[in-house]
XYZ file of N, CA, C and O in Angstrom:
692
model
N 157.268 75.572 79.202
C 157.843 75.597 80.525
C 156.878 76.249 81.523
O 156.720 75.770 82.640
N 156.228 77.347 81.110
C 155.349 78.079 82.022
C 154.212 77.227 82.572
O 153.963 77.255 83.784
N 153.516 76.455 81.740
C 152.455 75.612 82.314
C 152.996 74.573 83.300
O 152.338 74.243 84.284
N 154.183 74.063 83.039
C 154.794 73.120 83.975
C 155.076 73.765 85.317
O 154.821 73.175 86.373
N 155.571 74.995 85.284
C 155.818 75.732 86.528
C 154.496 75.988 87.245
O 154.395 75.827 88.463
N 153.472 76.373 86.467
C 152.160 76.631 87.075
C 151.622 75.372 87.739
O 151.119 75.426 88.866
N 151.731 74.240 87.061
C 151.231 72.977 87.627
C 151.988 72.612 88.892
O 151.392 72.201 89.891
N 153.298 72.776 88.885
C 154.105 72.426 90.066
C 153.877 73.407 91.216
O 154.050 73.044 92.370
N 153.513 74.641 90.904
C 153.192 75.599 91.973
C 151.913 75.194 92.691
O 151.793 75.347 93.899
N 150.964 74.696 91.937
C 149.695 74.306 92.533
C 149.810 72.949 93.219
O 149.318 72.763 94.321
N 150.481 72.019 92.557
C 150.635 70.676 93.121
C 152.012 70.132 92.775
O 152.305 69.898 91.603
N 152.845 69.907 93.777
C 154.209 69.440 93.525
C 154.257 68.091 92.832
O 155.197 67.800 92.105
N 153.260 67.243 93.058
C 153.285 65.903 92.480
C 152.491 65.800 91.176
O 152.027 64.726 90.813
N 152.371 66.921 90.456
C 151.645 66.905 89.185
C 152.334 65.936 88.226
O 153.557 65.950 88.074
N 151.536 65.108 87.567
C 152.095 64.108 86.656
C 152.464 64.741 85.315
O 152.046 65.851 84.994
N 153.225 63.995 84.532
C 153.598 64.481 83.204
C 152.366 64.669 82.319
O 152.318 65.586 81.519
N 151.396 63.780 82.467
C 150.174 63.891 81.682
C 149.414 65.169 82.019
O 148.904 65.861 81.140
N 149.347 65.501 83.296
C 148.665 66.732 83.712
C 149.395 67.965 83.198
O 148.772 68.919 82.722
N 150.713 67.931 83.274
C 151.507 69.067 82.776
C 151.357 69.189 81.267
O 151.208 70.297 80.734
N 151.345 68.063 80.559
C 151.171 68.094 79.098
C 149.799 68.654 78.738
O 149.677 69.493 77.836
N 148.774 68.231 79.442
C 147.421 68.738 79.186
C 147.356 70.240 79.430
O 146.792 70.993 78.619
N 147.933 70.686 80.531
C 147.947 72.117 80.828
C 148.721 72.879 79.760
O 148.305 73.955 79.323
N 149.839 72.326 79.306
C 150.632 72.967 78.255
C 149.823 73.097 76.975
O 149.856 74.144 76.316
N 149.092 72.069 76.621
C 148.279 72.121 75.407
C 147.187 73.184 75.513
O 146.833 73.812 74.521
N 146.654 73.401 76.706
C 145.636 74.449 76.853
C 146.233 75.834 76.681
O 145.551 76.754 76.240
N 147.513 76.004 77.013
C 148.156 77.303 76.854
C 148.513 77.596 75.400
O 148.749 78.735 75.042
N 148.572 76.579 74.552
C 148.956 76.800 73.160
C 147.937 77.639 72.394
O 148.277 78.264 71.401
N 146.685 77.661 72.858
C 145.678 78.476 72.181
C 145.811 79.954 72.547
O 145.168 80.805 71.956
N 146.631 80.274 73.525
C 146.845 81.659 73.932
C 147.727 82.331 72.892
O 148.896 82.001 72.755
N 147.207 83.275 72.153
C 147.935 83.846 71.015
C 149.279 84.433 71.412
O 150.230 84.388 70.649
N 149.383 84.989 72.589
C 150.650 85.581 73.010
C 151.764 84.577 73.136
O 152.938 84.908 72.944
N 151.437 83.312 73.426
C 152.490 82.303 73.547
C 153.028 81.908 72.183
O 154.140 81.441 72.081
N 152.241 82.107 71.132
C 152.703 81.766 69.789
C 153.496 82.898 69.158
O 154.364 82.667 68.337
N 153.183 84.117 69.503
C 153.837 85.251 68.855
C 154.979 85.825 69.669
O 155.745 86.627 69.168
N 155.111 85.451 70.899
C 156.138 85.930 71.819
C 156.082 87.456 71.958
O 157.075 88.108 72.201
N 154.911 88.030 71.777
C 154.744 89.472 71.936
C 153.937 89.806 73.182
O 153.638 90.958 73.429
N 153.597 88.807 73.958
C 152.733 88.992 75.103
C 153.488 88.656 76.387
O 154.063 87.579 76.485
N 153.485 89.562 77.338
C 154.202 89.343 78.588
C 153.289 88.858 79.703
O 153.723 88.693 80.826
N 152.017 88.619 79.406
C 151.078 88.180 80.425
C 151.499 86.845 81.021
O 151.467 86.658 82.238
N 151.881 85.911 80.183
C 152.276 84.594 80.658
C 153.522 84.684 81.541
O 153.598 84.032 82.582
N 154.483 85.516 81.155
C 155.682 85.699 81.968
C 155.319 86.293 83.327
O 155.803 85.827 84.367
N 154.455 87.294 83.332
C 154.039 87.899 84.599
C 153.298 86.887 85.462
O 153.469 86.860 86.689
N 152.491 86.032 84.851
C 151.777 85.005 85.600
C 152.747 84.013 86.229
O 152.622 83.660 87.403
N 153.736 83.572 85.464
C 154.721 82.622 85.995
C 155.539 83.262 87.120
O 155.762 82.635 88.163
N 155.961 84.495 86.940
C 156.709 85.184 88.001
C 155.855 85.321 89.262
O 156.343 85.128 90.379
N 154.575 85.636 89.092
C 153.669 85.764 90.234
C 153.475 84.422 90.935
O 153.485 84.353 92.173
N 153.292 83.374 90.158
C 153.143 82.043 90.747
C 154.392 81.624 91.512
O 154.305 81.060 92.608
N 155.559 81.898 90.933
C 156.809 81.562 91.624
C 156.957 82.365 92.911
O 157.422 81.841 93.932
N 156.558 83.629 92.879
C 156.613 84.452 94.094
C 155.696 83.871 95.161
O 156.074 83.762 96.340
N 154.487 83.494 94.764
C 153.529 82.901 95.702
C 154.073 81.606 96.277
O 153.966 81.359 97.474
N 154.682 80.804 95.434
C 155.200 79.500 95.856
C 156.344 79.633 96.852
O 156.471 78.834 97.775
N 157.215 80.617 96.667
C 158.423 80.751 97.483
C 158.311 81.793 98.593
O 159.297 82.060 99.279
N 157.134 82.369 98.779
C 156.975 83.455 99.752
C 157.350 83.045 101.170
O 157.972 83.819 101.890
N 157.006 81.851 101.584
C 157.266 81.428 102.968
C 158.737 81.102 103.200
O 159.298 81.458 104.231
N 159.369 80.444 102.243
C 160.755 79.999 102.442
C 161.795 81.033 102.032
O 162.848 81.128 102.643
N 161.527 81.773 100.966
C 162.481 82.762 100.455
C 161.766 84.081 100.163
O 161.528 84.432 99.011
N 161.419 84.814 101.209
C 160.593 86.013 101.006
C 161.277 87.106 100.185
O 160.609 87.802 99.422
N 162.586 87.275 100.323
C 163.267 88.337 99.570
C 163.275 88.017 98.080
O 163.014 88.892 97.245
N 163.561 86.765 97.732
C 163.546 86.366 96.324
C 162.113 86.415 95.778
O 161.889 86.852 94.644
N 161.152 85.985 96.591
C 159.745 86.025 96.172
C 159.315 87.460 95.891
O 158.599 87.730 94.921
N 159.758 88.384 96.722
C 159.417 89.789 96.504
C 160.025 90.336 95.225
O 159.386 91.102 94.498
N 161.263 89.936 94.939
C 161.893 90.368 93.685
C 161.119 89.821 92.484
O 160.893 90.539 91.507
N 160.689 88.558 92.570
C 159.885 87.973 91.492
C 158.557 88.708 91.336
O 158.120 89.001 90.215
N 157.924 89.018 92.462
C 156.652 89.743 92.412
C 156.862 91.150 91.849
O 156.041 91.648 91.075
N 157.963 91.784 92.222
C 158.276 93.107 91.676
C 158.463 93.065 90.165
O 158.000 93.947 89.442
N 159.133 92.014 89.683
C 159.296 91.859 88.229
C 157.950 91.591 87.553
O 157.698 92.066 86.451
N 157.083 90.840 88.233
C 155.765 90.542 87.671
C 154.908 91.797 87.554
O 153.949 91.826 86.773
N 155.239 92.833 88.305
C 154.455 94.064 88.255
C 154.580 94.792 86.923
O 153.944 95.818 86.712
N 155.374 94.228 85.974
C 155.373 94.792 84.623
C 153.968 94.686 84.030
O 153.613 95.424 83.122
N 153.183 93.742 84.526
C 151.776 93.589 84.163
C 150.987 93.614 85.474
O 150.604 92.576 86.000
N 150.758 94.799 86.034
C 150.129 94.870 87.353
C 148.766 94.213 87.433
O 148.396 93.690 88.477
N 148.025 94.189 86.330
C 146.718 93.558 86.372
C 146.826 92.051 86.565
O 145.899 91.413 87.049
N 147.963 91.454 86.223
C 148.191 90.030 86.435
C 148.737 89.791 87.839
O 148.329 88.863 88.538
N 149.659 90.634 88.277
C 150.313 90.452 89.576
C 149.457 90.941 90.747
O 149.709 90.562 91.891
N 148.439 91.755 90.479
C 147.643 92.339 91.560
C 147.007 91.306 92.493
O 147.103 91.458 93.714
N 146.367 90.251 91.999
C 145.791 89.279 92.945
C 146.845 88.651 93.866
O 146.601 88.448 95.053
N 148.016 88.378 93.337
C 149.091 87.805 94.145
C 149.600 88.831 95.156
O 149.899 88.501 96.298
N 149.683 90.080 94.721
C 150.113 91.154 95.614
C 149.108 91.335 96.752
O 149.504 91.466 97.919
N 147.828 91.331 96.422
C 146.811 91.468 97.464
C 146.879 90.306 98.452
O 146.717 90.499 99.657
N 147.122 89.106 97.941
C 147.237 87.957 98.846
C 148.434 88.131 99.777
O 148.361 87.839 100.967
N 149.545 88.613 99.255
C 150.731 88.838 100.090
C 150.435 89.884 101.172
O 150.866 89.751 102.309
N 149.696 90.917 100.822
C 149.336 91.954 101.789
C 148.428 91.370 102.865
O 148.660 91.555 104.066
N 147.385 90.655 102.434
C 146.413 90.091 103.373
C 147.074 89.060 104.288
O 146.767 88.982 105.477
N 147.993 88.281 103.740
C 148.639 87.242 104.548
C 149.778 87.780 105.406
O 150.369 87.036 106.178
N 150.074 89.058 105.303
C 151.083 89.674 106.159
C 152.511 89.370 105.766
O 153.402 89.328 106.620
N 152.766 89.185 104.503
C 154.122 88.893 104.015
C 154.894 90.200 103.833
O 155.111 90.666 102.718
N 155.331 90.758 104.941
C 155.988 92.077 104.906
C 157.302 92.068 104.132
O 157.601 92.987 103.382
N 158.104 91.022 104.319
C 159.393 90.968 103.614
C 159.189 90.855 102.106
O 159.923 91.468 101.334
N 158.202 90.073 101.706
C 157.913 89.939 100.279
C 157.506 91.296 99.713
O 158.000 91.720 98.663
N 156.623 91.993 100.406
C 156.151 93.285 99.908
C 157.258 94.329 99.907
O 157.342 95.143 98.986
N 158.116 94.307 100.930
C 159.244 95.241 100.966
C 160.180 94.978 99.796
O 160.589 95.907 99.090
N 160.490 93.714 99.567
C 161.363 93.361 98.450
C 160.733 93.730 97.109
O 161.412 94.239 96.213
N 159.434 93.486 96.961
C 158.742 93.853 95.722
C 158.770 95.368 95.519
O 159.009 95.846 94.409
N 158.535 96.114 96.594
C 158.582 97.576 96.503
C 159.957 98.092 96.118
O 160.079 99.000 95.286
N 160.997 97.508 96.693
C 162.371 97.902 96.348
C 162.659 97.568 94.883
O 163.268 98.368 94.167
N 162.202 96.406 94.437
C 162.419 96.001 93.039
C 161.738 96.962 92.076
O 162.358 97.445 91.123
N 160.463 97.264 92.331
C 159.726 98.173 91.449
C 160.353 99.564 91.471
O 160.548 100.186 90.420
N 160.690 100.049 92.658
C 161.292 101.382 92.772
C 162.640 101.435 92.057
O 162.940 102.402 91.345
N 163.439 100.393 92.239
C 164.741 100.340 91.571
C 164.612 100.317 90.060
O 165.327 101.034 89.349
N 163.691 99.503 89.551
C 163.495 99.434 88.106
C 162.929 100.737 87.549
O 163.304 101.165 86.455
N 162.045 101.382 88.311
C 161.521 102.683 87.894
C 162.657 103.709 87.835
O 162.752 104.498 86.894
N 163.525 103.680 88.842
C 164.677 104.596 88.845
C 165.599 104.376 87.660
O 166.053 105.332 87.018
N 165.874 103.116 87.338
C 166.727 102.800 86.180
C 166.076 103.302 84.895
O 166.738 103.911 84.044
N 164.762 103.063 84.771
C 164.066 103.538 83.576
C 164.137 105.068 83.467
O 164.388 105.607 82.396
N 163.893 105.746 84.576
C 163.905 107.218 84.559
C 165.284 107.764 84.182
O 165.380 108.729 83.425
N 166.334 107.153 84.709
C 167.692 107.576 84.334
C 167.938 107.352 82.849
O 168.496 108.205 82.160
N 167.531 106.207 82.362
C 167.755 105.868 80.956
C 166.932 106.756 80.029
O 167.407 107.172 78.976
N 165.679 107.047 80.406
C 164.787 107.836 79.557
C 164.954 109.338 79.757
O 164.393 110.123 78.994
N 165.690 109.732 80.799
C 165.879 111.153 81.060
C 164.610 111.849 81.522
O 164.337 112.974 81.120
N 163.834 111.187 82.352
C 162.588 111.760 82.862
C 162.515 111.543 84.367
O 163.425 110.968 84.955
N 161.448 112.013 84.970
C 161.311 111.855 86.419
C 160.185 110.868 86.732
O 159.291 110.648 85.918
N 160.214 110.263 87.924
C 159.208 109.262 88.282
C 157.777 109.792 88.279
O 156.845 109.067 87.916
N 157.572 111.049 88.661
C 156.214 111.611 88.699
C 155.615 111.638 87.300
O 154.451 111.267 87.097
N 156.405 112.035 86.310
C 155.931 112.076 84.924
C 155.597 110.673 84.433
O 154.581 110.463 83.768
N 156.441 109.700 84.766
C 156.211 108.323 84.335
C 154.935 107.779 84.961
O 154.088 107.207 84.268
N 154.766 107.955 86.257
C 153.567 107.445 86.939
C 152.318 108.151 86.415
O 151.287 107.511 86.188
N 152.407 109.458 86.203
C 151.261 110.203 85.665
C 150.886 109.667 84.284
O 149.701 109.465 83.978
N 151.858 109.439 83.428
C 151.591 108.897 82.095
C 150.983 107.510 82.153
O 150.074 107.177 81.381
N 151.477 106.684 83.092
C 150.957 105.332 83.245
C 149.504 105.369 83.715
O 148.661 104.635 83.192
N 149.198 106.229 84.678
C 147.823 106.349 85.160
C 146.891 106.871 84.063
O 145.746 106.436 83.954
N 147.384 107.774 83.251
C 146.581 108.286 82.146
C 146.313 107.184 81.122
O 145.203 107.064 80.598
N 147.312 106.351 80.859
C 147.113 105.226 79.938
C 146.076 104.265 80.496
O 145.210 103.770 79.756
N 146.137 103.983 81.791
C 145.136 103.109 82.412
C 143.742 103.714 82.309
O 142.769 103.009 82.052
N 143.656 105.025 82.516
C 142.350 105.685 82.420
C 141.774 105.517 81.022
O 140.597 105.210 80.858
N 142.608 105.693 80.005
C 142.136 105.548 78.630
C 141.745 104.100 78.317
O 140.764 103.847 77.620
N 142.508 103.154 78.856
C 142.225 101.747 78.587
C 140.913 101.327 79.235
O 140.098 100.634 78.624
N 140.697 101.736 80.482
C 139.542 101.255 81.219
C 138.338 102.179 81.184
O 137.226 101.742 81.451
N 138.520 103.451 80.871
C 137.390 104.374 80.898
C 137.316 105.259 79.669
O 136.432 106.091 79.566
N 138.231 105.088 78.731
C 138.243 105.920 77.539
C 137.240 105.446 76.505
O 136.512 104.474 76.705
N 137.217 106.134 75.376
C 136.256 105.780 74.329
C 136.493 104.372 73.761
O 135.567 103.704 73.344
N 137.716 103.914 73.754
C 138.051 102.569 73.260
C 138.398 101.691 74.453
O 139.541 101.299 74.662
N 137.399 101.370 75.260
C 137.630 100.609 76.482
C 138.180 99.222 76.180
O 137.919 98.647 75.127
N 138.920 98.697 77.151
C 139.490 97.376 77.053
C 138.381 96.336 76.907
O 137.377 96.383 77.596
N 138.568 95.406 76.012
C 137.591 94.330 75.828
C 137.438 93.567 77.134
O 138.412 93.249 77.789
N 136.246 93.263 77.472
C 135.966 92.578 78.734
C 135.365 93.566 79.706
O 134.230 93.412 80.133
N 136.115 94.602 80.024
C 135.598 95.630 80.921
C 134.442 96.364 80.256
O 133.443 96.668 80.884
N 134.570 96.599 78.961
C 133.503 97.305 78.247
C 132.212 96.496 78.265
O 131.130 97.052 78.434
N 132.344 95.169 78.090
C 131.151 94.335 78.103
C 130.496 94.327 79.479
O 129.281 94.378 79.592
N 131.291 94.239 80.521
C 130.733 94.241 81.874
C 130.133 95.591 82.226
O 129.073 95.666 82.830
N 130.833 96.659 81.853
C 130.329 97.983 82.214
C 129.052 98.322 81.465
O 128.265 99.140 81.924
N 128.821 97.682 80.323
C 127.594 97.970 79.583
C 126.357 97.435 80.302
O 125.236 97.806 79.964
N 126.552 96.580 81.293
C 125.426 96.072 82.075
C 124.878 97.123 83.039
O 123.768 96.984 83.538
N 125.653 98.152 83.305
C 125.252 99.208 84.236
C 124.695 100.401 83.471
O 125.147 100.705 82.371
N 123.753 101.104 84.066
C 123.297 102.357 83.449
C 124.464 103.341 83.348
O 125.348 103.371 84.209
N 124.478 104.144 82.300
C 125.623 105.025 82.046
C 125.885 106.007 83.190
O 127.035 106.327 83.478
N 124.816 106.478 83.881
C 125.026 107.412 84.988
C 125.843 106.747 86.113
O 126.684 107.368 86.723
N 125.545 105.497 86.368
C 126.272 104.766 87.419
C 127.661 104.383 86.925
O 128.654 104.540 87.630
N 127.721 103.879 85.697
C 128.991 103.404 85.147
C 130.033 104.522 85.106
O 131.176 104.330 85.508
N 129.656 105.685 84.639
C 130.616 106.766 84.470
C 131.142 107.305 85.794
O 132.293 107.692 85.891
N 130.317 107.323 86.827
C 130.726 107.919 88.100
C 131.165 106.899 89.134
O 132.042 107.179 89.932
N 130.541 105.732 89.157
C 130.694 104.837 90.292
C 131.332 103.487 89.981
O 131.459 102.658 90.882
N 131.734 103.221 88.749
C 132.269 101.905 88.399
C 133.472 101.507 89.260
O 133.497 100.410 89.810
N 134.478 102.382 89.435
C 135.604 101.967 90.288
C 135.186 101.690 91.733
O 135.653 100.735 92.351
N 134.264 102.494 92.259
C 133.808 102.277 93.635
C 133.029 100.968 93.740
O 133.175 100.231 94.721
N 132.226 100.660 92.723
C 131.483 99.401 92.739
C 132.418 98.202 92.712
O 132.210 97.218 93.419
N 133.462 98.282 91.902
C 134.448 97.195 91.855
C 135.102 97.028 93.223
O 135.257 95.914 93.715
N 135.466 98.132 93.854
C 136.091 98.061 95.181
C 135.136 97.466 96.210
O 135.533 96.622 97.020
N 133.881 97.877 96.177
C 132.901 97.358 97.136
C 132.662 95.868 96.909
O 132.560 95.090 97.859
N 132.607 95.454 95.663
C 132.397 94.039 95.375
C 133.624 93.197 95.736
O 133.494 92.030 96.088
N 134.813 93.792 95.650
C 136.037 93.045 95.937
C 136.365 93.038 97.429
O 137.103 92.176 97.893
N 135.810 93.961 98.196
C 136.102 94.047 99.633
C 135.801 92.749 100.374
O 136.611 92.329 101.216
N 134.678 92.073 100.115
C 134.448 90.802 100.820
C 135.522 89.752 100.548
O 135.860 88.966 101.420
N 136.068 89.755 99.338
C 137.140 88.813 99.010
C 138.361 89.105 99.870
O 138.985 88.193 100.430
N 138.715 90.377 99.997
C 139.855 90.749 100.844
C 139.596 90.404 102.308
O 140.488 89.898 102.993
N 138.391 90.664 102.772
C 138.057 90.338 104.173
C 138.139 88.832 104.418
O 138.667 88.390 105.450
N 137.648 88.042 103.478
C 137.724 86.594 103.614
C 139.189 86.149 103.643
O 139.569 85.299 104.438
N 140.003 86.721 102.776
C 141.428 86.368 102.764
C 142.107 86.722 104.066
O 142.917 85.948 104.594
N 141.781 87.872 104.619
C 142.361 88.261 105.907
C 141.910 87.308 106.999
O 142.700 86.851 107.796
N 140.613 86.985 107.012
C 140.072 86.086 108.023
C 140.691 84.697 107.901
O 141.083 84.094 108.886
N 140.795 84.194 106.664
C 141.369 82.851 106.465
C 142.843 82.819 106.867
O 143.325 81.812 107.365
N 143.548 83.919 106.643
C 144.948 83.982 107.024
C 145.152 83.961 108.534
O 146.201 83.538 109.023
N 144.168 84.398 109.277
C 144.282 84.415 110.732
C 143.911 83.077 111.359
O 144.205 82.833 112.520
N 143.214 82.240 110.610
C 142.771 80.935 111.149
C 143.904 79.952 111.228
O 144.824 79.903 110.579
């Protein structure tokens, strides 16, 4: 179902053959076979949010907020919503994330500051710890260790800034 939704988000008149081909390409994704991976769900929610942002901004924001369960997947869509000025979508996404965080905190008997601190610490370990995430570790090995250890996040931001500027400029045209 997810590849079909993805195809229809990109092109409404996608043929059955195109959807079938896209579906077959997703079958090699191990998470789709084991049902233990939420990346595909976050991608579909993000695509649906992007697709419905203009017509149904509140629903799109709720979908984007749900997609934030995998922020690394939803981030490009979130940045596009920010650059394109989709205030209602972002407000709805913020309310969704805040509401879900509140429900989790009540259920777990903890406070939001502790949860966010723990999440940031987990991200630090994943992206900068001794057992770095596959992919990032390979890219970061291209940099000298003095630069990588101190400046990697700043370099990523500087390299991504032109993309954001282009998106803002294109949105104004």
